[in-house]
PDB file of C-alpha atoms in Angstrom:
ATOM      1  CA  UNK A   1      32.904 -23.389 -21.478  1.00  0.00           C
ATOM      2  CA  UNK A   2      30.338 -25.704 -19.008  1.00  0.00           C
ATOM      3  CA  UNK A   3      26.153 -24.426 -20.065  1.00  0.00           C
ATOM      4  CA  UNK A   4      26.141 -22.180 -16.681  1.00  0.00           C
ATOM      5  CA  UNK A   5      29.635 -21.368 -15.866  1.00  0.00           C
ATOM      6  CA  UNK A   6      30.769 -17.622 -15.514  1.00  0.00           C
ATOM      7  CA  UNK A   7      30.661 -16.400 -19.085  1.00  0.00           C
ATOM      8  CA  UNK A   8      31.291 -12.153 -18.395  1.00  0.00           C
ATOM      9  CA  UNK A   9      31.901 -10.290 -14.471  1.00  0.00           C
ATOM     10  CA  UNK A  10      31.446  -6.756 -14.405  1.00  0.00           C
ATOM     11  CA  UNK A  11      33.160  -6.395 -11.283  1.00  0.00           C
ATOM     12  CA  UNK A  12      32.785  -2.680  -9.053  1.00  0.00           C
ATOM     13  CA  UNK A  13      32.717  -0.661 -12.396  1.00  0.00           C
ATOM     14  CA  UNK A  14      32.742   3.461 -11.885  1.00  0.00           C
ATOM     15  CA  UNK A  15      32.728   5.886 -15.228  1.00  0.00           C
ATOM     16  CA  UNK A  16      32.592   9.091 -15.430  1.00  0.00           C
ATOM     17  CA  UNK A  17      31.924  11.740 -18.072  1.00  0.00           C
ATOM     18  CA  UNK A  18      34.170  14.643 -17.062  1.00  0.00           C
ATOM     19  CA  UNK A  19      32.950  15.495 -13.226  1.00  0.00           C
ATOM     20  CA  UNK A  20      29.528  13.767 -14.153  1.00  0.00           C
ATOM     21  CA  UNK A  21      28.832   9.511 -13.020  1.00  0.00           C
ATOM     22  CA  UNK A  22      27.461   8.127 -15.384  1.00  0.00           C
ATOM     23  CA  UNK A  23      28.027   4.267 -13.620  1.00  0.00           C
ATOM     24  CA  UNK A  24      28.448   3.655  -9.472  1.00  0.00           C
ATOM     25  CA  UNK A  25      30.103   0.474  -8.899  1.00  0.00           C
ATOM     26  CA  UNK A  26      28.635  -1.580 -11.146  1.00  0.00           C
ATOM     27  CA  UNK A  27      29.030  -5.537 -10.455  1.00  0.00           C
ATOM     28  CA  UNK A  28      26.804  -8.096 -12.765  1.00  0.00           C
ATOM     29  CA  UNK A  29      27.008 -11.665 -14.241  1.00  0.00           C
ATOM     30  CA  UNK A  30      26.519 -13.164 -17.188  1.00  0.00           C
ATOM     31  CA  UNK A  31      26.017 -17.392 -17.034  1.00  0.00           C
ATOM     32  CA  UNK A  32      26.885 -19.049 -20.232  1.00  0.00           C
ATOM     33  CA  UNK A  33      23.968 -20.188 -22.284  1.00  0.00           C
ATOM     34  CA  UNK A  34      21.246 -17.207 -20.862  1.00  0.00           C
ATOM     35  CA  UNK A  35      19.221 -14.655 -22.091  1.00  0.00           C
ATOM     36  CA  UNK A  36      19.846 -11.935 -19.559  1.00  0.00           C
ATOM     37  CA  UNK A  37      17.323  -8.616 -19.509  1.00  0.00           C
ATOM     38  CA  UNK A  38      19.624  -5.315 -18.567  1.00  0.00           C
ATOM     39  CA  UNK A  39      16.405  -2.919 -17.643  1.00  0.00           C
ATOM     40  CA  UNK A  40      15.944   0.697 -17.464  1.00  0.00           C
ATOM     41  CA  UNK A  41      14.681   3.510 -18.849  1.00  0.00           C
ATOM     42  CA  UNK A  42      16.122   6.710 -20.495  1.00  0.00           C
ATOM     43  CA  UNK A  43      19.121   8.108 -19.162  1.00  0.00           C
ATOM     44  CA  UNK A  44      19.854   5.069 -16.814  1.00  0.00           C
ATOM     45  CA  UNK A  45      23.212   3.967 -17.874  1.00  0.00           C
ATOM     46  CA  UNK A  46      22.272   0.744 -19.878  1.00  0.00           C
ATOM     47  CA  UNK A  47      24.367   2.118 -22.916  1.00  0.00           C
ATOM     48  CA  UNK A  48      27.037   3.717 -21.217  1.00  0.00           C
ATOM     49  CA  UNK A  49      27.145   0.312 -19.575  1.00  0.00           C
ATOM     50  CA  UNK A  50      27.388  -1.461 -22.984  1.00  0.00           C
ATOM     51  CA  UNK A  51      29.546   0.282 -24.396  1.00  0.00           C
ATOM     52  CA  UNK A  52      32.149   0.352 -21.412  1.00  0.00           C
ATOM     53  CA  UNK A  53      31.693  -3.640 -21.760  1.00  0.00           C
ATOM     54  CA  UNK A  54      32.132  -3.067 -25.517  1.00  0.00           C
ATOM     55  CA  UNK A  55      35.349  -1.022 -25.106  1.00  0.00           C
ATOM     56  CA  UNK A  56      34.116   1.861 -26.417  1.00  0.00           C
ATOM     57  CA  UNK A  57      34.026   4.103 -23.189  1.00  0.00           C
ATOM     58  CA  UNK A  58      37.119   3.277 -20.075  1.00  0.00           C
ATOM     59  CA  UNK A  59      36.098   2.874 -16.969  1.00  0.00           C
ATOM     60  CA  UNK A  60      37.294   5.269 -13.946  1.00  0.00           C
ATOM     61  CA  UNK A  61      37.511   2.103 -11.834  1.00  0.00           C
ATOM     62  CA  UNK A  62      36.300  -2.020 -11.666  1.00  0.00           C
ATOM     63  CA  UNK A  63      37.151  -5.028 -13.888  1.00  0.00           C
ATOM     64  CA  UNK A  64      35.644  -6.792 -17.110  1.00  0.00           C
ATOM     65  CA  UNK A  65      36.433  -9.571 -17.439  1.00  0.00           C
ATOM     66  CA  UNK A  66      34.787 -11.920 -19.735  1.00  0.00           C
ATOM     67  CA  UNK A  67      36.074 -15.476 -19.718  1.00  0.00           C
ATOM     68  CA  UNK A  68      38.376 -15.343 -16.914  1.00  0.00           C
ATOM     69  CA  UNK A  69      40.068 -12.257 -18.894  1.00  0.00           C
ATOM     70  CA  UNK A  70      40.063  -9.058 -18.004  1.00  0.00           C
ATOM     71  CA  UNK A  71      39.602  -6.755 -21.371  1.00  0.00           C
ATOM     72  CA  UNK A  72      38.591  -3.715 -20.428  1.00  0.00           C
ATOM     73  CA  UNK A  73      41.780  -2.399 -20.975  1.00  0.00           C
ATOM     74  CA  UNK A  74      41.187  -4.069 -24.883  1.00  0.00           C
ATOM     75  CA  UNK A  75      40.290  -1.734 -27.927  1.00  0.00           C
ATOM     76  CA  UNK A  76      36.787  -2.841 -29.070  1.00  0.00           C
ATOM     77  CA  UNK A  77      38.051  -4.790 -32.135  1.00  0.00           C
ATOM     78  CA  UNK A  78      40.215  -7.091 -29.699  1.00  0.00           C
ATOM     79  CA  UNK A  79      36.560  -7.334 -27.637  1.00  0.00           C
ATOM     80  CA  UNK A  80      35.220  -8.482 -30.471  1.00  0.00           C
ATOM     81  CA  UNK A  81      37.614 -10.225 -31.965  1.00  0.00           C
ATOM     82  CA  UNK A  82      37.301 -12.270 -28.327  1.00  0.00           C
ATOM     83  CA  UNK A  83      33.714 -12.713 -29.248  1.00  0.00           C
ATOM     84  CA  UNK A  84      31.449  -9.896 -27.886  1.00  0.00           C
ATOM     85  CA  UNK A  85      29.242  -8.447 -30.677  1.00  0.00           C
ATOM     86  CA  UNK A  86      26.314  -5.938 -30.970  1.00  0.00           C
ATOM     87  CA  UNK A  87      23.486  -5.355 -31.497  1.00  0.00           C
ATOM     88  CA  UNK A  88      22.837  -1.808 -32.297  1.00  0.00           C
ATOM     89  CA  UNK A  89      19.563   0.460 -31.080  1.00  0.00           C
ATOM     90  CA  UNK A  90      17.725   1.729 -33.788  1.00  0.00           C
ATOM     91  CA  UNK A  91      18.405  -1.288 -36.503  1.00  0.00           C
ATOM     92  CA  UNK A  92      21.455   0.420 -38.048  1.00  0.00           C
ATOM     93  CA  UNK A  93      21.993  -1.104 -41.267  1.00  0.00           C
ATOM     94  CA  UNK A  94      23.863  -0.125 -44.239  1.00  0.00           C
ATOM     95  CA  UNK A  95      21.339   1.095 -46.667  1.00  0.00           C
ATOM     96  CA  UNK A  96      23.287   1.162 -49.831  1.00  0.00           C
ATOM     97  CA  UNK A  97      23.997  -2.886 -49.857  1.00  0.00           C
ATOM     98  CA  UNK A  98      22.160  -5.040 -50.578  1.00  0.00           C
ATOM     99  CA  UNK A  99      21.012  -7.801 -47.488  1.00  0.00           C
ATOM    100  CA  UNK A 100      23.101  -9.888 -48.862  1.00  0.00           C
ATOM    101  CA  UNK A 101      25.666  -7.479 -49.007  1.00  0.00           C
ATOM    102  CA  UNK A 102      24.807  -6.268 -45.381  1.00  0.00           C
ATOM    103  CA  UNK A 103      25.254 -10.177 -43.813  1.00  0.00           C
ATOM    104  CA  UNK A 104      28.817 -10.534 -44.820  1.00  0.00           C
ATOM    105  CA  UNK A 105      29.718  -7.730 -43.906  1.00  0.00           C
ATOM    106  CA  UNK A 106      29.411  -8.988 -40.076  1.00  0.00           C
ATOM    107  CA  UNK A 107      31.506 -12.392 -40.831  1.00  0.00           C
ATOM    108  CA  UNK A 108      35.082  -9.645 -41.896  1.00  0.00           C
ATOM    109  CA  UNK A 109      37.066 -11.778 -38.775  1.00  0.00           C
ATOM    110  CA  UNK A 110      39.023 -14.629 -40.104  1.00  0.00           C
ATOM    111  CA  UNK A 111      36.967 -17.190 -37.918  1.00  0.00           C
ATOM    112  CA  UNK A 112      34.013 -16.223 -38.970  1.00  0.00           C
ATOM    113  CA  UNK A 113      34.895 -15.876 -43.231  1.00  0.00           C
ATOM    114  CA  UNK A 114      35.900 -18.963 -43.346  1.00  0.00           C
ATOM    115  CA  UNK A 115      32.452 -20.721 -42.576  1.00  0.00           C
ATOM    116  CA  UNK A 116      30.209 -17.448 -43.831  1.00  0.00           C
ATOM    117  CA  UNK A 117      28.077 -19.605 -46.211  1.00  0.00           C
ATOM    118  CA  UNK A 118      26.674 -21.564 -43.564  1.00  0.00           C
ATOM    119  CA  UNK A 119      26.533 -19.086 -41.154  1.00  0.00           C
ATOM    120  CA  UNK A 120      24.269 -17.295 -43.789  1.00  0.00           C
ATOM    121  CA  UNK A 121      22.209 -20.715 -44.542  1.00  0.00           C
ATOM    122  CA  UNK A 122      21.692 -19.915 -40.205  1.00  0.00           C
ATOM    123  CA  UNK A 123      20.725 -16.535 -40.244  1.00  0.00           C
ATOM    124  CA  UNK A 124      18.484 -16.913 -43.000  1.00  0.00           C
ATOM    125  CA  UNK A 125      16.674 -19.847 -41.844  1.00  0.00           C
ATOM    126  CA  UNK A 126      15.749 -17.533 -38.832  1.00  0.00           C
ATOM    127  CA  UNK A 127      14.873 -14.807 -40.905  1.00  0.00           C
ATOM    128  CA  UNK A 128      13.634 -16.534 -43.868  1.00  0.00           C
ATOM    129  CA  UNK A 129      12.155 -12.961 -45.299  1.00  0.00           C
ATOM    130  CA  UNK A 130      16.340 -12.085 -44.866  1.00  0.00           C
ATOM    131  CA  UNK A 131      16.103 -14.584 -48.235  1.00  0.00           C
ATOM    132  CA  UNK A 132      13.329 -13.891 -49.829  1.00  0.00           C
ATOM    133  CA  UNK A 133      14.980 -10.110 -50.166  1.00  0.00           C
ATOM    134  CA  UNK A 134      18.445 -11.146 -50.126  1.00  0.00           C
ATOM    135  CA  UNK A 135      19.667  -9.195 -53.593  1.00  0.00           C
ATOM    136  CA  UNK A 136      17.563  -6.222 -52.477  1.00  0.00           C
ATOM    137  CA  UNK A 137      18.737  -2.666 -51.109  1.00  0.00           C
ATOM    138  CA  UNK A 138      18.665  -2.756 -47.189  1.00  0.00           C
ATOM    139  CA  UNK A 139      16.859   1.199 -48.222  1.00  0.00           C
ATOM    140  CA  UNK A 140      13.395  -0.772 -49.037  1.00  0.00           C
ATOM    141  CA  UNK A 141      13.386  -2.652 -45.601  1.00  0.00           C
ATOM    142  CA  UNK A 142      10.666  -2.252 -42.562  1.00  0.00           C
ATOM    143  CA  UNK A 143      11.702  -1.551 -39.702  1.00  0.00           C
ATOM    144  CA  UNK A 144      11.148  -4.948 -38.201  1.00  0.00           C
ATOM    145  CA  UNK A 145      13.011  -6.578 -41.094  1.00  0.00           C
ATOM    146  CA  UNK A 146      15.784  -4.381 -40.580  1.00  0.00           C
ATOM    147  CA  UNK A 147      16.614  -4.787 -37.398  1.00  0.00           C
ATOM    148  CA  UNK A 148      16.481  -8.447 -38.082  1.00  0.00           C
ATOM    149  CA  UNK A 149      19.072  -8.080 -40.294  1.00  0.00           C
ATOM    150  CA  UNK A 150      21.368  -6.199 -37.755  1.00  0.00           C
ATOM    151  CA  UNK A 151      20.406  -9.146 -35.607  1.00  0.00           C
ATOM    152  CA  UNK A 152      21.451 -11.396 -38.639  1.00  0.00           C
ATOM    153  CA  UNK A 153      24.575  -9.202 -39.234  1.00  0.00           C
ATOM    154  CA  UNK A 154      25.420  -9.442 -35.785  1.00  0.00           C
ATOM    155  CA  UNK A 155      25.449 -13.312 -35.661  1.00  0.00           C
ATOM    156  CA  UNK A 156      27.619 -13.207 -38.808  1.00  0.00           C
ATOM    157  CA  UNK A 157      30.960 -13.214 -36.647  1.00  0.00           C
ATOM    158  CA  UNK A 158      29.906 -16.296 -35.226  1.00  0.00           C
ATOM    159  CA  UNK A 159      29.681 -14.483 -31.304  1.00  0.00           C
ATOM    160  CA  UNK A 160      29.669 -16.184 -27.722  1.00  0.00           C
ATOM    161  CA  UNK A 161      27.586 -13.107 -26.665  1.00  0.00           C
ATOM    162  CA  UNK A 162      25.673 -10.944 -28.297  1.00  0.00           C
ATOM    163  CA  UNK A 163      24.205  -7.592 -27.334  1.00  0.00           C
ATOM    164  CA  UNK A 164      21.532  -6.561 -28.145  1.00  0.00           C
ATOM    165  CA  UNK A 165      20.207  -2.975 -28.334  1.00  0.00           C
ATOM    166  CA  UNK A 166      16.671  -1.757 -27.543  1.00  0.00           C
ATOM    167  CA  UNK A 167      16.057  -4.519 -29.735  1.00  0.00           C
ATOM    168  CA  UNK A 168      11.256  -3.538 -29.740  1.00  0.00           C
ATOM    169  CA  UNK A 169      12.484   0.587 -29.998  1.00  0.00           C
ATOM    170  CA  UNK A 170       9.468   1.528 -32.614  1.00  0.00           C
ATOM    171  CA  UNK A 171       7.982  -1.880 -34.267  1.00  0.00           C
ATOM    172  CA  UNK A 172       4.123  -2.853 -33.833  1.00  0.00           C
ATOM    173  CA  UNK A 173       4.058  -5.875 -30.702  1.00  0.00           C
ATOM    174  CA  UNK A 174       3.466  -8.719 -33.546  1.00  0.00           C
ATOM    175  CA  UNK A 175       7.181  -7.753 -34.802  1.00  0.00           C
ATOM    176  CA  UNK A 176       8.216  -7.722 -31.690  1.00  0.00           C
ATOM    177  CA  UNK A 177       6.696 -10.896 -30.610  1.00  0.00           C
ATOM    178  CA  UNK A 178       8.609 -12.461 -33.360  1.00  0.00           C
ATOM    179  CA  UNK A 179      11.981 -11.160 -32.939  1.00  0.00           C
ATOM    180  CA  UNK A 180      11.770 -12.537 -29.545  1.00  0.00           C
ATOM    181  CA  UNK A 181      11.063 -15.585 -30.176  1.00  0.00           C
ATOM    182  CA  UNK A 182      13.437 -16.092 -32.727  1.00  0.00           C
ATOM    183  CA  UNK A 183      15.966 -14.846 -30.024  1.00  0.00           C
ATOM    184  CA  UNK A 184      14.273 -17.583 -28.148  1.00  0.00           C
ATOM    185  CA  UNK A 185      15.470 -19.872 -30.681  1.00  0.00           C
ATOM    186  CA  UNK A 186      19.127 -18.721 -31.018  1.00  0.00           C
ATOM    187  CA  UNK A 187      20.105 -19.371 -27.073  1.00  0.00           C
ATOM    188  CA  UNK A 188      18.472 -22.685 -27.493  1.00  0.00           C
ATOM    189  CA  UNK A 189      21.279 -23.194 -29.874  1.00  0.00           C
ATOM    190  CA  UNK A 190      23.991 -21.937 -27.278  1.00  0.00           C
ATOM    191  CA  UNK A 191      24.313 -18.389 -28.341  1.00  0.00           C
ATOM    192  CA  UNK A 192      24.771 -16.219 -24.556  1.00  0.00           C
ATOM    193  CA  UNK A 193      22.371 -13.373 -24.874  1.00  0.00           C
ATOM    194  CA  UNK A 194      21.869  -9.678 -23.847  1.00  0.00           C
ATOM    195  CA  UNK A 195      18.566  -7.887 -24.229  1.00  0.00           C
ATOM    196  CA  UNK A 196      18.421  -4.050 -23.150  1.00  0.00           C
ATOM    197  CA  UNK A 197      15.774  -2.961 -22.825  1.00  0.00           C
ATOM    198  CA  UNK A 198      13.063  -0.368 -21.810  1.00  0.00           C
ATOM    199  CA  UNK A 199      10.423  -3.376 -22.394  1.00  0.00           C
ATOM    200  CA  UNK A 200      10.082  -4.918 -18.719  1.00  0.00           C
ATOM    201  CA  UNK A 201       6.739  -7.023 -19.774  1.00  0.00           C
ATOM    202  CA  UNK A 202       8.829  -8.736 -22.757  1.00  0.00           C
ATOM    203  CA  UNK A 203      12.174  -8.638 -20.843  1.00  0.00           C
ATOM    204  CA  UNK A 204      11.237 -10.322 -17.696  1.00  0.00           C
ATOM    205  CA  UNK A 205       9.239 -13.314 -20.068  1.00  0.00           C
ATOM    206  CA  UNK A 206      11.622 -14.176 -22.018  1.00  0.00           C
ATOM    207  CA  UNK A 207      15.009 -13.568 -20.338  1.00  0.00           C
ATOM    208  CA  UNK A 208      16.264 -16.458 -17.830  1.00  0.00           C
ATOM    209  CA  UNK A 209      17.934 -12.879 -14.911  1.00  0.00           C
ATOM    210  CA  UNK A 210      17.195  -9.641 -15.094  1.00  0.00           C
ATOM    211  CA  UNK A 211      18.954  -6.509 -13.900  1.00  0.00           C
ATOM    212  CA  UNK A 212      17.339  -2.820 -13.631  1.00  0.00           C
ATOM    213  CA  UNK A 213      19.479   0.076 -13.844  1.00  0.00           C
ATOM    214  CA  UNK A 214      18.168   2.981 -12.378  1.00  0.00           C
ATOM    215  CA  UNK A 215      20.268   6.371 -12.330  1.00  0.00           C
ATOM    216  CA  UNK A 216      23.187   4.238 -13.029  1.00  0.00           C
ATOM    217  CA  UNK A 217      23.009   2.266 -10.749  1.00  0.00           C
ATOM    218  CA  UNK A 218      21.750  -1.466 -10.154  1.00  0.00           C
ATOM    219  CA  UNK A 219      18.757  -1.235  -8.060  1.00  0.00           C
ATOM    220  CA  UNK A 220      16.837  -4.625  -8.159  1.00  0.00           C
ATOM    221  CA  UNK A 221      18.073  -8.031  -9.810  1.00  0.00           C
ATOM    222  CA  UNK A 222      16.867 -11.897  -9.399  1.00  0.00           C
ATOM    223  CA  UNK A 223      15.854 -14.623 -11.606  1.00  0.00           C
ATOM    224  CA  UNK A 224      13.056 -12.697 -13.996  1.00  0.00           C
ATOM    225  CA  UNK A 225      10.528 -15.732 -13.533  1.00  0.00           C
ATOM    226  CA  UNK A 226      10.728 -15.215  -9.577  1.00  0.00           C
ATOM    227  CA  UNK A 227      10.760 -10.665 -10.085  1.00  0.00           C
ATOM    228  CA  UNK A 228       7.550  -9.054 -10.016  1.00  0.00           C
ATOM    229  CA  UNK A 229       6.880  -6.927 -11.911  1.00  0.00           C
ATOM    230  CA  UNK A 230       5.481  -4.145 -10.058  1.00  0.00           C
ATOM    231  CA  UNK A 231       8.847  -4.413  -8.090  1.00  0.00           C
ATOM    232  CA  UNK A 232      10.355  -4.019 -11.314  1.00  0.00           C
ATOM    233  CA  UNK A 233       8.287  -1.004 -12.602  1.00  0.00           C
ATOM    234  CA  UNK A 234       8.851   0.623  -9.087  1.00  0.00           C
ATOM    235  CA  UNK A 235      12.675   0.595  -9.885  1.00  0.00           C
ATOM    236  CA  UNK A 236      12.234   1.544 -12.772  1.00  0.00           C
ATOM    237  CA  UNK A 237      11.078   4.861 -12.395  1.00  0.00           C
ATOM    238  CA  UNK A 238      12.854   5.016  -9.311  1.00  0.00           C
ATOM    239  CA  UNK A 239       9.856   4.999  -6.407  1.00  0.00           C
ATOM    240  CA  UNK A 240      10.147   5.209  -3.279  1.00  0.00           C
ATOM    241  CA  UNK A 241      12.898   2.969  -1.681  1.00  0.00           C
ATOM    242  CA  UNK A 242      15.054   2.601  -4.958  1.00  0.00           C
ATOM    243  CA  UNK A 243      15.338   6.524  -5.241  1.00  0.00           C
ATOM    244  CA  UNK A 244      18.608   7.426  -4.112  1.00  0.00           C
ATOM    245  CA  UNK A 245      19.514  10.159  -5.652  1.00  0.00           C
TER     246      UNK A 245
END
């Protein structure tokens, strides 16, 4: 796929939990090779959207298409085989395993398994601390190191599109800066990245395009460099014209 072509498209997506409508007519496009931010507070619907794209939730209506193929009827493991993966919120790792064992767990797909040593070296180059602690139990990693490990494990599957869910949550600013700079370098190597975040300023700074969610809707979108931070924050908090519900 050519850089700049549409890799992922969501069209008029609606999701219900029983009688509660969690997502309202969501549409978005993710271009190949870009970094896209999906910004919103807790309860905005970001996680529901992410889980629906990855097949954990089934939409009431609408379409999720990856590289032109409809995927919203596929089970999650088939979606992952297509090339989508996620670094989950909360730096979730296998704490009883070593750092290296955690990383190798990410290379379970046949296409990833055959290149696992090469990809492992790539991850170690991105996050040198993981090489240093490769034989240590993940239990003893700091919060920032666990986040690096979670991202590295996702990269081990050799994805085409990586979702990073709340990667700055609970981390010190200096660690967040390092992780975001590494995310930028990963993108420059051709990986398409979606940042699902609450951090408005950092999301706008490091992404190419941004969507702002409020109460299950996209209420603002645009090129990140052109969006005004105050307007994004107004949308984020549902100020004035953005408070539809």
